[in-house]
Structure formats: C-alpha cells, structure tokens
C-alpha cells in the first residue's frame, strides 16, 4: 500500500458567524461562513423597529429576530458591536438594552459571544478607526466579492462588518470581551450582579 495514502488530512470545517449591530431604530444582522479559509456572505437582515409603539415591544422583537436567525443559520459564534459612550444617556441606555437582549438570545442557545468597539470594527474592515459607514460598506462589498450591496440600510452592513471583524480577529482577541454562557458572563461582569 502506498505510504502517502496514510497521511492524515485535516477535516474541512465550516464556521458560521452572526454579526449584530444593535439599534433601537434599525438593527443590523450579517451572517458569514468561513470554508477553507474563504469568507462568504450567507445572509444580511435588518429589523426595522420604528413602527413598534414602545421600547419593551422593540426588545421583544429583537429577542425573537435574534433567536429566529440563530435557529435558521446555526451560527458557531455571535459577535456584537458594543454600545459607544455618547452624550445622550437615554439613547445609550436603550442601545445597551437592545444589545443585552441580543446577547441573552445568543446565550440562551449557548452560542459564545464577543463584543467589539465601533472603532475596532472599522479598523478591522478599512484600516481606519474613524471610517464612515459608507467606507465600511464599500470595503465589505470588495472583501466579500459582492456585485452590489444587498441592503439600503447601513445598519445591516454594520452587522456584516461585525461578523467580518470577528473572523479577522479569531484566535487572539485583544480588547474584546468573550462569553461562552451565563456563568462566564457573570464571572467577567461581577458588578452586574445585585
């Protein structure tokens, strides 16, 4: 028997990443797959939240949409954009709640989550931490070989950017937070326990 036929060939695996850009008006979701090191867009979604009457209803739809996408695409990992610290405390609080609900849905399905700052995401995609949403979308179109961008909402492209950023940062992730479940989240955030 030929000796070379016994050489171990590694299994070819696929990884699915769900990227989420939390929002209270439009929430963006981008799903990519990585096969043999090649990145490909699987799907992109936006959840339009303007039409819902109150913040509580919006949070329910965010949870439901996140769970639905997880159940449909079975991501191995979820990456979220961390809320930025703005001057409007009420807006930041609402944005943090939207992110928290998406995190809860991911943890409910036992999917590890990682947070990235907006600057880190822009830097990973464009090389410029102060890039515009349009520049990020243009670079994503190039990176993912898209003929045209599949959505008019840049929040949806931001969800895709979070997923791509996570792929680029797989392995050693400095400056981001990862959680593999509720226990892990609580250990890394003891100040959130009452």
Coordinates of N, CA and C in Angstrom, one line a residue:
X1 N 0.9 -1.2 0.0 CA 0.0 0.0 0.0 C 0.9 1.2 0.0
X2 N 0.5 2.2 -0.7 CA 1.3 3.5 -0.8 C 1.3 4.2 0.5
X3 N 2.5 4.6 1.0 CA 2.6 5.2 2.3 C 1.9 6.5 2.3
X4 N 1.8 7.2 1.3 CA 1.2 8.5 1.2 C -0.3 8.5 1.5
X5 N -0.9 7.3 1.2 CA -2.4 7.2 1.5 C -2.7 7.2 2.9
X6 N -1.7 7.0 3.8 CA -2.0 7.1 5.3 C -1.8 8.4 5.9
X7 N -1.4 9.4 5.1 CA -1.1 10.7 5.6 C -2.5 11.3 6.0
X8 N -2.5 11.9 7.2 CA -3.7 12.4 7.8 C -4.0 13.7 7.1
X9 N -5.3 13.8 6.6 CA -5.8 15.1 6.0 C -6.7 15.7 7.0
X10 N -6.5 16.9 7.4 CA -7.4 17.6 8.4 C -8.9 17.7 7.8
X11 N -9.8 17.6 8.7 CA -11.2 17.7 8.3 C -11.5 19.1 7.8
X12 N -12.2 19.3 6.8 CA -12.5 20.6 6.3 C -13.8 21.1 7.1
X13 N -13.6 22.1 7.8 CA -14.8 22.6 8.6 C -15.3 23.9 8.1
X14 N -16.5 24.2 8.4 CA -17.2 25.4 8.1 C -17.5 26.1 9.4
X15 N -17.3 27.4 9.4 CA -17.7 28.2 10.6 C -18.7 29.2 10.2
X16 N -19.8 29.4 10.9 CA -20.8 30.4 10.6 C -20.7 31.4 11.8
X17 N -20.6 32.7 11.4 CA -20.6 33.8 12.3 C -21.8 34.7 12.1
X18 N -22.5 35.0 13.2 CA -23.6 36.0 13.1 C -23.1 37.3 13.7
X19 N -23.1 38.4 13.0 CA -22.7 39.7 13.5 C -23.9 40.5 13.7
X20 N -23.9 41.3 14.8 CA -25.1 42.1 15.2 C -24.7 43.5 15.5
X21 N -25.4 44.4 14.8 CA -25.2 45.9 15.1 C -26.5 46.3 15.9
X22 N -26.4 46.4 17.2 CA -27.6 46.7 18.0 C -28.1 48.1 17.6
X23 N -29.4 48.3 17.6 CA -30.0 49.6 17.3 C -31.4 49.6 17.9
X24 N -32.0 50.8 18.0 CA -33.3 51.0 18.5 C -34.3 51.4 17.4
X25 N -33.7 51.8 16.3 CA -34.5 52.2 15.1 C -34.3 51.1 14.0
X26 N -33.1 50.8 13.7 CA -32.8 49.7 12.8 C -31.7 48.9 13.4
X27 N -31.9 47.6 13.4 CA -30.9 46.6 14.0 C -30.4 45.8 12.8
X28 N -29.1 45.7 12.7 CA -28.5 45.0 11.6 C -27.9 43.7 12.0
X29 N -28.1 42.7 11.1 CA -27.6 41.3 11.3 C -26.9 40.9 10.0
X30 N -25.7 40.4 10.1 CA -24.9 39.9 9.0 C -24.4 38.5 9.3
X31 N -24.6 37.6 8.4 CA -24.1 36.2 8.6 C -23.1 35.8 7.5
X32 N -21.9 35.4 8.0 CA -20.9 34.9 7.0 C -20.5 33.5 7.3
X33 N -20.0 32.8 6.3 CA -19.5 31.5 6.5 C -18.0 31.5 6.1
X34 N -17.2 30.7 6.8 CA -15.8 30.5 6.5 C -15.6 29.1 6.1
X35 N -15.2 28.8 4.9 CA -14.9 27.5 4.4 C -13.5 27.5 3.8
X36 N -12.7 26.6 4.3 CA -11.3 26.5 3.8 C -10.6 27.9 3.8
X37 N -10.9 28.7 4.9 CA -10.3 30.0 5.0 C -10.9 31.1 4.1
X38 N -11.9 30.7 3.3 CA -12.6 31.6 2.4 C -13.9 32.2 3.1
X39 N -14.0 33.5 3.1 CA -15.1 34.1 3.7 C -16.2 34.4 2.6
X40 N -17.5 34.1 3.0 CA -18.6 34.4 2.1 C -19.8 34.9 2.9
X41 N -20.5 35.8 2.3 CA -21.7 36.3 2.9 C -22.8 35.3 2.7
X42 N -23.5 34.9 3.8 CA -24.6 34.0 3.7 C -25.9 34.7 3.7
X43 N -26.1 35.7 4.5 CA -27.3 36.5 4.6 C -27.1 37.8 5.3
X44 N -28.0 38.7 5.0 CA -28.0 40.0 5.7 C -29.4 40.4 6.0
X45 N -29.7 40.9 7.2 CA -31.0 41.3 7.6 C -31.0 42.6 8.4
X46 N -32.1 43.2 8.3 CA -32.3 44.4 9.2 C -33.7 44.3 9.8
X47 N -33.7 44.7 11.1 CA -35.0 44.7 11.8 C -35.4 46.1 12.0
X48 N -36.5 46.5 11.3 CA -37.0 47.9 11.4 C -37.8 48.1 12.6
X49 N -37.4 48.9 13.5 CA -38.1 49.0 14.8 C -38.9 50.3 15.0
X50 N -38.8 51.2 14.1 CA -39.5 52.5 14.2 C -41.0 52.3 14.4
X51 N -41.6 51.2 13.7 CA -43.0 51.0 13.7 C -43.6 50.5 15.0
X52 N -42.7 50.1 16.0 CA -43.3 49.5 17.2 C -43.5 50.6 18.2
X53 N -44.6 50.5 19.0 CA -45.1 51.5 19.8 C -44.2 51.9 21.0
X54 N -43.5 50.9 21.6 CA -42.7 51.3 22.8 C -41.4 50.4 22.8
X55 N -40.6 50.8 23.8 CA -39.3 50.2 23.8 C -39.4 48.7 24.2
X56 N -40.3 48.4 25.1 CA -40.5 47.0 25.5 C -40.8 46.1 24.3
X57 N -41.7 46.5 23.5 CA -42.1 45.8 22.3 C -40.9 45.6 21.4
X58 N -40.1 46.7 21.2 CA -38.9 46.6 20.4 C -38.0 45.5 20.9
X59 N -37.8 45.5 22.2 CA -36.9 44.5 22.8 C -37.4 43.1 22.6
X60 N -38.7 42.9 22.6 CA -39.2 41.5 22.4 C -38.9 41.1 20.9
X61 N -39.1 42.0 20.0 CA -38.8 41.7 18.6 C -37.4 41.5 18.3
X62 N -36.5 42.2 19.0 CA -35.1 42.0 18.9 C -34.7 40.6 19.4
X63 N -35.3 40.2 20.5 CA -35.0 38.8 21.0 C -35.5 37.8 20.0
X64 N -36.8 37.9 19.6 CA -37.4 37.0 18.6 C -36.6 36.9 17.3
X65 N -36.2 38.0 16.8 CA -35.4 38.0 15.5 C -34.1 37.3 15.7
X66 N -33.4 37.7 16.8 CA -32.1 37.1 17.0 C -32.2 35.6 17.1
X67 N -33.2 35.1 17.9 CA -33.4 33.6 18.1 C -33.8 33.0 16.7
X68 N -34.6 33.6 15.9 CA -35.0 33.1 14.7 C -33.8 32.9 13.7
X69 N -32.9 33.9 13.7 CA -31.7 33.8 12.9 C -30.8 32.7 13.4
X70 N -30.6 32.6 14.7 CA -29.8 31.6 15.2 C -30.4 30.2 14.9
X71 N -31.7 30.0 15.0 CA -32.3 28.8 14.7 C -32.3 28.4 13.2
X72 N -32.3 29.4 12.4 CA -32.2 29.2 10.9 C -30.8 28.9 10.4
X73 N -29.8 29.7 10.9 CA -28.5 29.6 10.3 C -27.5 28.9 11.2
X74 N -27.8 28.6 12.4 CA -27.0 27.8 13.4 C -25.5 28.3 13.4
X75 N -25.4 29.6 13.8 CA -24.0 30.2 13.9 C -23.2 29.5 15.0
X76 N -21.9 29.4 14.8 CA -21.0 28.8 15.8 C -20.6 29.9 16.8
X77 N -20.6 31.2 16.3 CA -20.3 32.3 17.2 C -21.1 33.5 16.8
X78 N -21.3 34.4 17.8 CA -22.0 35.6 17.6 C -21.1 36.7 18.0
X79 N -21.0 37.8 17.2 CA -20.2 39.0 17.5 C -21.1 40.2 17.5
X80 N -21.0 41.0 18.5 CA -21.8 42.2 18.6 C -21.0 43.5 18.7
X81 N -21.6 44.6 18.2 CA -20.9 45.9 18.3 C -21.3 46.4 19.7
X82 N -20.3 46.8 20.5 CA -20.5 47.3 21.8 C -21.1 48.7 21.7
X83 N -22.0 49.1 22.7 CA -22.5 50.4 22.6 C -21.4 51.4 22.8
X84 N -21.5 52.5 22.1 CA -20.5 53.6 22.3 C -21.0 54.5 23.3
X85 N -20.1 55.2 24.0 CA -20.4 56.1 25.1 C -20.7 57.5 24.5
X86 N -21.9 57.8 24.4 CA -22.3 59.1 23.8 C -22.8 60.1 24.9
X87 N -23.2 61.2 24.5 CA -23.6 62.2 25.5 C -25.0 62.0 26.0
X88 N -25.9 61.4 25.1 CA -27.3 61.2 25.5 C -27.4 59.9 26.2
X89 N -27.6 60.0 27.6 CA -27.7 58.8 28.4 C -28.8 57.9 28.1
X90 N -30.0 58.5 27.8 CA -31.2 57.7 27.5 C -31.0 56.9 26.2
X91 N -30.4 57.5 25.2 CA -30.1 56.7 24.0 C -29.1 55.6 24.2
X92 N -28.1 55.9 25.0 CA -27.1 54.8 25.4 C -27.8 53.7 26.2
X93 N -28.7 54.0 27.1 CA -29.4 53.0 27.9 C -30.2 52.1 27.0
X94 N -31.0 52.7 26.1 CA -31.8 52.0 25.1 C -31.0 51.1 24.2
X95 N -29.8 51.6 23.8 CA -28.9 50.8 22.9 C -28.3 49.7 23.7
X96 N -28.0 49.9 24.9 CA -27.4 48.8 25.8 C -28.4 47.7 26.0
X97 N -29.7 48.1 26.2 CA -30.8 47.1 26.4 C -30.9 46.3 25.1
X98 N -30.9 46.9 23.9 CA -31.0 46.2 22.7 C -29.9 45.2 22.5
X99 N -28.7 45.6 22.9 CA -27.5 44.7 22.8 C -27.7 43.6 23.8
X100 N -28.1 43.9 25.0 CA -28.3 42.9 26.1 C -29.3 41.8 25.7
X101 N -30.4 42.3 25.0 CA -31.4 41.3 24.6 C -30.8 40.4 23.5
X102 N -30.1 40.9 22.6 CA -29.4 40.1 21.5 C -28.4 39.1 22.2
X103 N -27.7 39.6 23.2 CA -26.7 38.7 23.9 C -27.5 37.6 24.6
X104 N -28.6 38.0 25.3 CA -29.4 37.0 26.0 C -29.9 35.9 25.1
X105 N -30.4 36.3 23.9 CA -30.9 35.3 22.9 C -29.7 34.3 22.5
X106 N -28.5 34.9 22.3 CA -27.4 34.1 21.9 C -27.0 33.1 23.0
X107 N -26.9 33.7 24.2 CA -26.6 32.8 25.4 C -27.6 31.8 25.7
X108 N -28.9 32.1 25.4 CA -30.0 31.2 25.6 C -29.8 29.9 24.7
X109 N -29.2 30.1 23.6 CA -28.9 29.0 22.7 C -27.4 28.5 22.8
X110 N -26.8 28.9 23.9 CA -25.4 28.5 24.3 C -24.4 28.8 23.2
X111 N -24.5 29.9 22.5 CA -23.6 30.3 21.5 C -22.6 31.4 22.1
X112 N -21.3 31.1 22.0 CA -20.4 32.1 22.5 C -20.5 33.5 21.8
X113 N -20.4 34.5 22.6 CA -20.5 35.9 22.1 C -19.2 36.7 22.3
X114 N -19.0 37.6 21.5 CA -17.8 38.5 21.6 C -18.3 39.9 21.2
X115 N -17.8 40.9 22.0 CA -18.1 42.3 21.7 C -16.9 43.0 21.1
X116 N -17.2 43.9 20.2 CA -16.1 44.7 19.6 C -16.6 46.2 19.6
X117 N -15.6 47.1 19.9 CA -15.9 48.5 19.9 C -16.1 48.9 18.4
X118 N -16.9 50.0 18.2 CA -17.1 50.5 16.8 C -15.8 50.8 16.1
X119 N -14.8 51.4 16.9 CA -13.5 51.7 16.3 C -12.8 50.5 15.8
X120 N -12.8 49.5 16.7 CA -12.1 48.2 16.3 C -12.7 47.6 15.1
X121 N -14.0 47.6 14.9 CA -14.7 47.1 13.8 C -14.2 47.8 12.5
X122 N -14.3 49.2 12.6 CA -13.9 50.0 11.4 C -12.5 49.8 11.1
X123 N -11.6 49.6 12.1 CA -10.2 49.4 11.9 C -10.0 48.1 11.2
X124 N -10.7 47.0 11.6 CA -10.5 45.7 11.0 C -10.9 45.7 9.6
X125 N -12.0 46.4 9.2 CA -12.5 46.4 7.9 C -11.8 47.3 6.9
X126 N -11.5 48.5 7.4 CA -10.9 49.6 6.5 C -9.5 50.0 6.8
X127 N -9.0 49.6 8.0 CA -7.7 50.1 8.4 C -7.8 51.5 9.0
X128 N -9.0 52.0 9.1 CA -9.2 53.4 9.7 C -10.3 53.3 10.7
X129 N -10.0 53.6 12.0 CA -10.9 53.5 13.1 C -12.0 54.6 13.0
X130 N -11.8 55.6 12.1 CA -12.8 56.7 12.0 C -13.5 56.7 10.7
X131 N -13.5 55.5 10.0 CA -14.1 55.4 8.7 C -15.6 55.6 8.8
X132 N -16.2 56.1 7.7 CA -17.6 56.3 7.6 C -18.3 55.0 7.3
X133 N -19.6 55.0 7.6 CA -20.4 53.8 7.3 C -20.3 53.4 5.8
X134 N -20.3 54.4 5.0 CA -20.2 54.2 3.5 C -18.9 53.5 3.1
X135 N -17.8 54.0 3.8 CA -16.5 53.4 3.5 C -16.4 51.9 4.0
X136 N -17.1 51.7 5.1 CA -17.1 50.3 5.6 C -17.9 49.4 4.7
X137 N -19.1 49.9 4.2 CA -19.9 49.1 3.3 C -19.1 48.9 2.0
X138 N -18.4 49.9 1.5 CA -17.7 49.7 0.2 C -16.6 48.7 0.4
X139 N -15.9 48.7 1.5 CA -14.8 47.7 1.7 C -15.4 46.3 1.9
X140 N -16.6 46.2 2.6 CA -17.2 44.9 2.7 C -17.6 44.3 1.3
X141 N -18.1 45.2 0.5 CA -18.5 44.8 -0.9 C -17.3 44.2 -1.6
X142 N -16.1 44.8 -1.4 CA -14.9 44.3 -2.0 C -14.4 43.0 -1.4
X143 N -14.4 43.0 -0.1 CA -13.9 41.8 0.7 C -14.8 40.6 0.4
X144 N -16.1 40.8 0.2 CA -17.0 39.6 0.1 C -17.4 39.4 -1.4
X145 N -16.7 40.1 -2.3 CA -17.0 40.0 -3.8 C -18.4 40.1 -4.1
X146 N -19.1 41.2 -3.6 CA -20.5 41.4 -3.9 C -20.6 42.4 -5.1
X147 N -21.4 42.1 -6.0 CA -21.6 43.0 -7.2 C -22.2 44.3 -6.8
X148 N -23.2 44.1 -5.9 CA -23.9 45.3 -5.3 C -24.2 45.0 -3.9
X149 N -24.4 46.0 -3.1 CA -24.7 45.8 -1.7 C -26.1 45.4 -1.5
X150 N -26.4 44.4 -0.8 CA -27.8 43.8 -0.8 C -28.8 44.5 0.1
X151 N -28.4 45.6 0.7 CA -29.4 46.4 1.5 C -29.2 47.8 1.4
X152 N -30.2 48.6 1.6 CA -30.1 50.1 1.6 C -29.7 50.6 3.0
X153 N -29.9 49.8 4.0 CA -29.7 50.3 5.4 C -28.2 49.9 5.8
X154 N -27.5 51.0 6.2 CA -26.1 50.8 6.5 C -26.0 50.1 7.9
X155 N -27.0 50.1 8.7 CA -27.0 49.3 9.9 C -26.9 47.8 9.7
X156 N -27.5 47.3 8.6 CA -27.4 45.9 8.2 C -26.0 45.6 7.8
X157 N -25.4 46.6 7.0 CA -24.0 46.4 6.6 C -23.1 46.4 7.8
X158 N -23.4 47.2 8.9 CA -22.6 47.2 10.1 C -22.7 45.8 10.8
X159 N -23.8 45.1 10.7 CA -23.9 43.8 11.3 C -23.0 42.9 10.6
X160 N -22.9 43.0 9.3 CA -22.0 42.2 8.5 C -20.5 42.5 8.8
X161 N -20.2 43.8 9.0 CA -18.9 44.3 9.4 C -18.5 43.6 10.7
X162 N -19.4 43.5 11.7 CA -19.1 42.9 13.0 C -18.6 41.4 12.8
X163 N -19.4 40.7 11.9 CA -19.1 39.3 11.7 C -17.7 39.2 11.0
X164 N -17.4 40.1 10.0 CA -16.1 40.0 9.3 C -15.0 40.4 10.3
X165 N -15.2 41.4 11.1 CA -14.2 41.8 12.1 C -13.9 40.6 13.0
X166 N -14.9 39.9 13.5 CA -14.7 38.7 14.3 C -13.9 37.7 13.6
X167 N -14.2 37.4 12.4 CA -13.4 36.5 11.6 C -11.9 36.9 11.6
X168 N -11.7 38.2 11.3 CA -10.3 38.7 11.2 C -9.6 38.6 12.5
X169 N -10.3 38.7 13.6 CA -9.8 38.7 15.0 C -9.8 37.3 15.7
X170 N -10.2 36.3 14.9 CA -10.3 34.9 15.5 C -8.9 34.5 16.0
X171 N -8.9 33.8 17.1 CA -7.6 33.4 17.7 C -7.4 34.3 18.9
X172 N -6.4 35.1 18.8 CA -6.1 36.0 19.9 C -6.9 37.3 19.8
X173 N -7.8 37.5 20.7 CA -8.7 38.7 20.6 C -8.4 39.6 21.7
X174 N -7.7 40.7 21.4 CA -7.3 41.6 22.4 C -8.3 42.8 22.4
X175 N -8.7 43.3 23.5 CA -9.5 44.4 23.6 C -11.0 44.1 23.3
X176 N -11.4 42.9 23.4 CA -12.8 42.5 23.2 C -13.1 41.6 24.4
X177 N -14.4 41.4 24.6 CA -14.9 40.5 25.6 C -15.6 39.3 25.0
X178 N -15.3 38.2 25.5 CA -16.0 36.9 25.1 C -16.7 36.2 26.2
X179 N -17.8 35.7 25.9 CA -18.6 34.9 26.9 C -19.1 33.6 26.3
X180 N -19.0 32.5 27.0 CA -19.4 31.3 26.5 C -20.7 30.8 27.1
X181 N -21.3 31.6 28.0 CA -22.5 31.3 28.7 C -22.8 32.3 29.8
X182 N -23.9 32.1 30.5 CA -24.3 33.0 31.6 C -23.2 33.0 32.6
X183 N -22.7 31.8 33.0 CA -21.7 31.8 34.1 C -20.5 32.6 33.7
X184 N -20.0 32.4 32.5 CA -18.9 33.1 32.0 C -19.1 34.7 32.0
X185 N -20.3 35.0 31.5 CA -20.7 36.5 31.5 C -20.7 37.0 32.9
X186 N -21.3 36.3 33.9 CA -21.3 36.8 35.3 C -20.0 36.9 35.9
X187 N -19.1 35.9 35.6 CA -17.7 36.0 36.2 C -17.0 37.2 35.7
X188 N -17.2 37.6 34.4 CA -16.5 38.7 33.9 C -17.1 40.0 34.1
X189 N -18.4 40.0 34.7 CA -19.1 41.2 35.0 C -19.7 41.1 36.4
X190 N -18.9 41.0 37.4 CA -19.5 40.8 38.8 C -20.2 42.1 39.2
X191 N -20.0 43.2 38.7 CA -20.7 44.5 39.0 C -22.1 44.5 38.6
X192 N -22.5 43.5 37.7 CA -23.9 43.5 37.2 C -24.8 42.6 38.1
X193 N -24.2 41.9 39.1 CA -24.9 41.1 40.0 C -25.4 41.9 41.1
X194 N -26.7 41.8 41.4 CA -27.3 42.6 42.5 C -27.5 41.7 43.7

